[in-house]
PDB file of C-alpha atoms in Angstrom:
ATOM      1  CA  MET F   1       0.000   0.000   0.000  1.00 94.00           C
ATOM      2  CA  GLU F   2       1.083   3.548  -0.625  1.00 92.00           C
ATOM      3  CA  GLU F   3      -0.253   6.364   1.552  1.00 94.00           C
ATOM      4  CA  VAL F   4      -0.597   9.818  -0.035  1.00 94.00           C
ATOM      5  CA  PRO F   5      -1.167  12.478   2.652  1.00 94.00           C
ATOM      6  CA  GLN F   6      -3.027  15.523   1.403  1.00 91.00           C
ATOM      7  CA  ALA F   7      -0.320  17.751   2.875  1.00 92.00           C
ATOM      8  CA  ALA F   8       2.167  16.190   0.423  1.00 93.00           C
ATOM      9  CA  CYS F   9       0.047  17.024  -2.637  1.00 93.00           C
ATOM     10  CA  GLU F  10       0.440  20.185  -4.679  1.00 92.00           C
ATOM     11  CA  THR F  11      -2.602  22.242  -5.661  1.00 93.00           C
ATOM     12  CA  VAL F  12      -2.423  24.187  -8.913  1.00 93.00           C
ATOM     13  CA  GLU F  13      -4.750  26.758 -10.427  1.00 94.00           C
ATOM     14  CA  ALA F  14      -5.440  25.120 -13.807  1.00 92.00           C
ATOM     15  CA  VAL F  15      -7.441  28.101 -15.076  1.00 93.00           C
ATOM     16  CA  ASP F  16      -8.730  31.152 -13.217  1.00 96.00           C
ATOM     17  CA  GLY F  17     -10.698  29.948 -10.193  1.00 97.00           C
ATOM     18  CA  VAL F  18     -10.228  26.218 -10.875  1.00 97.00           C
ATOM     19  CA  HIS F  19      -7.926  24.558  -8.335  1.00 96.00           C
ATOM     20  CA  LEU F  20      -6.858  20.934  -8.851  1.00 95.00           C
ATOM     21  CA  THR F  21      -4.905  18.680  -6.514  1.00 95.00           C
ATOM     22  CA  GLN F  22      -3.341  15.497  -7.878  1.00 94.00           C
ATOM     23  CA  MET F  23      -3.734  12.849  -5.192  1.00 95.00           C
ATOM     24  CA  ALA F  24      -2.951   9.117  -5.409  1.00 95.00           C
ATOM     25  CA  VAL F  25      -1.791   7.664  -8.728  1.00 95.00           C
ATOM     26  CA  GLY F  26      -1.983   3.892  -9.144  1.00 95.00           C
ATOM     27  CA  GLU F  27      -1.369   1.527 -12.030  1.00 95.00           C
ATOM     28  CA  GLN F  28      -5.025   1.524 -13.169  1.00 96.00           C
ATOM     29  CA  MET F  29      -6.435   4.867 -11.962  1.00 97.00           C
ATOM     30  CA  SER F  30      -5.694   8.213 -10.340  1.00 96.00           C
ATOM     31  CA  VAL F  31      -7.549  10.519  -7.940  1.00 97.00           C
ATOM     32  CA  GLN F  32      -7.805  14.309  -8.108  1.00 96.00           C
ATOM     33  CA  GLN F  33      -9.541  16.833  -5.840  1.00 97.00           C
ATOM     34  CA  PHE F  34     -11.153  19.887  -7.393  1.00 97.00           C
ATOM     35  CA  HIS F  35     -12.242  23.275  -6.060  1.00 98.00           C
ATOM     36  CA  ILE F  36     -14.086  25.581  -8.466  1.00 98.00           C
ATOM     37  CA  GLU F  37     -14.777  29.153  -7.388  1.00 98.00           C
ATOM     38  CA  PRO F  38     -18.120  30.859  -8.173  1.00 98.00           C
ATOM     39  CA  GLY F  39     -18.113  32.099 -11.771  1.00 98.00           C
ATOM     40  CA  ALA F  40     -15.141  29.933 -12.770  1.00 98.00           C
ATOM     41  CA  ALA F  41     -15.238  27.475 -15.658  1.00 97.00           C
ATOM     42  CA  VAL F  42     -13.304  24.494 -16.940  1.00 95.00           C
ATOM     43  CA  PRO F  43     -13.150  25.103 -20.711  1.00 94.00           C
ATOM     44  CA  GLU F  44     -14.217  22.405 -23.158  1.00 94.00           C
ATOM     45  CA  HIS F  45     -11.649  19.637 -23.420  1.00 93.00           C
ATOM     46  CA  SER F  46     -11.397  15.883 -23.839  1.00 92.00           C
ATOM     47  CA  HIS F  47      -8.937  13.205 -22.769  1.00 93.00           C
ATOM     48  CA  ARG F  48      -8.381   9.502 -23.259  1.00 94.00           C
ATOM     49  CA  HIS F  49      -9.267   8.829 -19.631  1.00 95.00           C
ATOM     50  CA  GLU F  50     -12.682   7.760 -18.422  1.00 97.00           C
ATOM     51  CA  GLN F  51     -13.590  10.219 -15.644  1.00 97.00           C
ATOM     52  CA  VAL F  52     -15.917   9.534 -12.750  1.00 98.00           C
ATOM     53  CA  GLY F  53     -16.559  12.128 -10.078  1.00 98.00           C
ATOM     54  CA  TYR F  54     -18.390  12.955  -6.880  1.00 98.00           C
ATOM     55  CA  VAL F  55     -19.473  16.408  -5.666  1.00 98.00           C
ATOM     56  CA  VAL F  56     -19.037  17.068  -1.949  1.00 98.00           C
ATOM     57  CA  LYS F  57     -20.131  20.725  -1.840  1.00 98.00           C
ATOM     58  CA  GLY F  58     -21.696  23.234  -4.219  1.00 98.00           C
ATOM     59  CA  THR F  59     -23.383  22.845  -7.594  1.00 98.00           C
ATOM     60  CA  PHE F  60     -21.970  23.125 -11.076  1.00 96.00           C
ATOM     61  CA  THR F  61     -23.133  22.618 -14.647  1.00 97.00           C
ATOM     62  CA  PHE F  62     -21.574  20.238 -17.156  1.00 96.00           C
ATOM     63  CA  HIS F  63     -22.033  20.688 -20.891  1.00 95.00           C
ATOM     64  CA  VAL F  64     -21.549  17.407 -22.750  1.00 93.00           C
ATOM     65  CA  ASN F  65     -22.616  16.672 -26.317  1.00 87.00           C
ATOM     66  CA  GLY F  66     -24.961  19.655 -26.402  1.00 89.00           C
ATOM     67  CA  GLU F  67     -26.684  18.585 -23.176  1.00 94.00           C
ATOM     68  CA  GLU F  68     -26.604  20.341 -19.820  1.00 97.00           C
ATOM     69  CA  TYR F  69     -26.279  18.467 -16.517  1.00 97.00           C
ATOM     70  CA  VAL F  70     -26.568  20.173 -13.124  1.00 98.00           C
ATOM     71  CA  ILE F  71     -24.501  18.265 -10.569  1.00 97.00           C
ATOM     72  CA  GLY F  72     -24.794  18.974  -6.844  1.00 98.00           C
ATOM     73  CA  PRO F  73     -23.756  17.656  -3.433  1.00 98.00           C
ATOM     74  CA  GLY F  74     -23.973  13.888  -3.235  1.00 98.00           C
ATOM     75  CA  ASP F  75     -24.236  13.508  -7.015  1.00 98.00           C
ATOM     76  CA  SER F  76     -21.766  11.522  -9.064  1.00 98.00           C
ATOM     77  CA  TYR F  77     -21.112  11.420 -12.802  1.00 97.00           C
ATOM     78  CA  VAL F  78     -19.281   9.562 -15.557  1.00 97.00           C
ATOM     79  CA  VAL F  79     -17.608  11.258 -18.535  1.00 96.00           C
ATOM     80  CA  PRO F  80     -16.621   8.672 -21.168  1.00 95.00           C
ATOM     81  CA  SER F  81     -13.166   8.634 -22.689  1.00 96.00           C
ATOM     82  CA  GLU F  82     -12.649  11.206 -25.501  1.00 95.00           C
ATOM     83  CA  GLU F  83     -16.016  12.905 -24.767  1.00 95.00           C
ATOM     84  CA  PRO F  84     -15.674  16.719 -25.093  1.00 95.00           C
ATOM     85  CA  HIS F  85     -16.971  18.337 -21.897  1.00 96.00           C
ATOM     86  CA  GLU F  86     -16.877  21.593 -19.957  1.00 96.00           C
ATOM     87  CA  ALA F  87     -18.060  22.647 -16.517  1.00 97.00           C
ATOM     88  CA  ARG F  88     -19.030  25.967 -14.932  1.00 98.00           C
ATOM     89  CA  ASN F  89     -19.849  27.078 -11.410  1.00 98.00           C
ATOM     90  CA  ASP F  90     -22.758  29.504 -11.757  1.00 96.00           C
ATOM     91  CA  GLY F  91     -23.561  29.275  -8.046  1.00 95.00           C
ATOM     92  CA  GLU F  92     -22.599  31.504  -5.143  1.00 96.00           C
ATOM     93  CA  GLU F  93     -20.428  28.981  -3.292  1.00 97.00           C
ATOM     94  CA  PRO F  94     -17.342  27.019  -4.326  1.00 98.00           C
ATOM     95  CA  VAL F  95     -17.755  23.524  -5.731  1.00 98.00           C
ATOM     96  CA  ARG F  96     -15.608  20.822  -4.125  1.00 98.00           C
ATOM     97  CA  GLY F  97     -15.289  17.226  -5.178  1.00 98.00           C
ATOM     98  CA  ILE F  98     -13.218  14.283  -6.330  1.00 98.00           C
ATOM     99  CA  ASP F  99     -12.453  12.923  -9.805  1.00 98.00           C
ATOM    100  CA  VAL F 100     -11.075   9.474 -10.589  1.00 98.00           C
ATOM    101  CA  PHE F 101      -9.405   8.821 -13.946  1.00 97.00           C
ATOM    102  CA  SER F 102      -8.743   5.512 -15.667  1.00 97.00           C
ATOM    103  CA  PRO F 103      -6.198   4.944 -17.024  1.00 96.00           C
ATOM    104  CA  PRO F 104      -4.258   7.096 -14.556  1.00 94.00           C
ATOM    105  CA  ARG F 105      -3.787  10.746 -15.402  1.00 89.00           C
ATOM    106  CA  PRO F 106      -0.554  11.419 -13.496  1.00 80.00           C
ATOM    107  CA  ASN F 107       0.606  14.430 -15.552  1.00 75.00           C
ATOM    108  CA  PRO F 108      -2.476  16.246 -16.870  1.00 72.00           C
ATOM    109  CA  ASP F 109      -2.040  19.214 -19.193  1.00 69.00           C
ATOM    110  CA  TRP F 110      -2.715  21.628 -16.316  1.00 59.00           C
ATOM    111  CA  GLN F 111       0.589  20.551 -14.718  1.00 47.00           C
ATOM    112  CA  ASP F 112       2.716  21.234 -17.831  1.00 43.00           C
TER     113      ASP F 112
END
């Protein structure tokens, strides 16, 4: 087993108001925390990784394939591999949650 204390993980501001923390990275998947400030957006992008997530706090809106999905506390989601998607926090409180990627996403573009 490998323990990954949160204090050992670096948080980066991927785009204005979007803070991402790379957590554990295994052979088959990786875990990332996210914090999205009110009014901030993750621009449309895609990646080879299947992405599943869980929202702990706040509400944000995903745009996927021309459809809109409002995701709030306790909700989870799946974004298939290579599916273009974007997300925006139109609420008044930050959104906090966890994403899991498979295969692992140890060096996402936001770290380059």
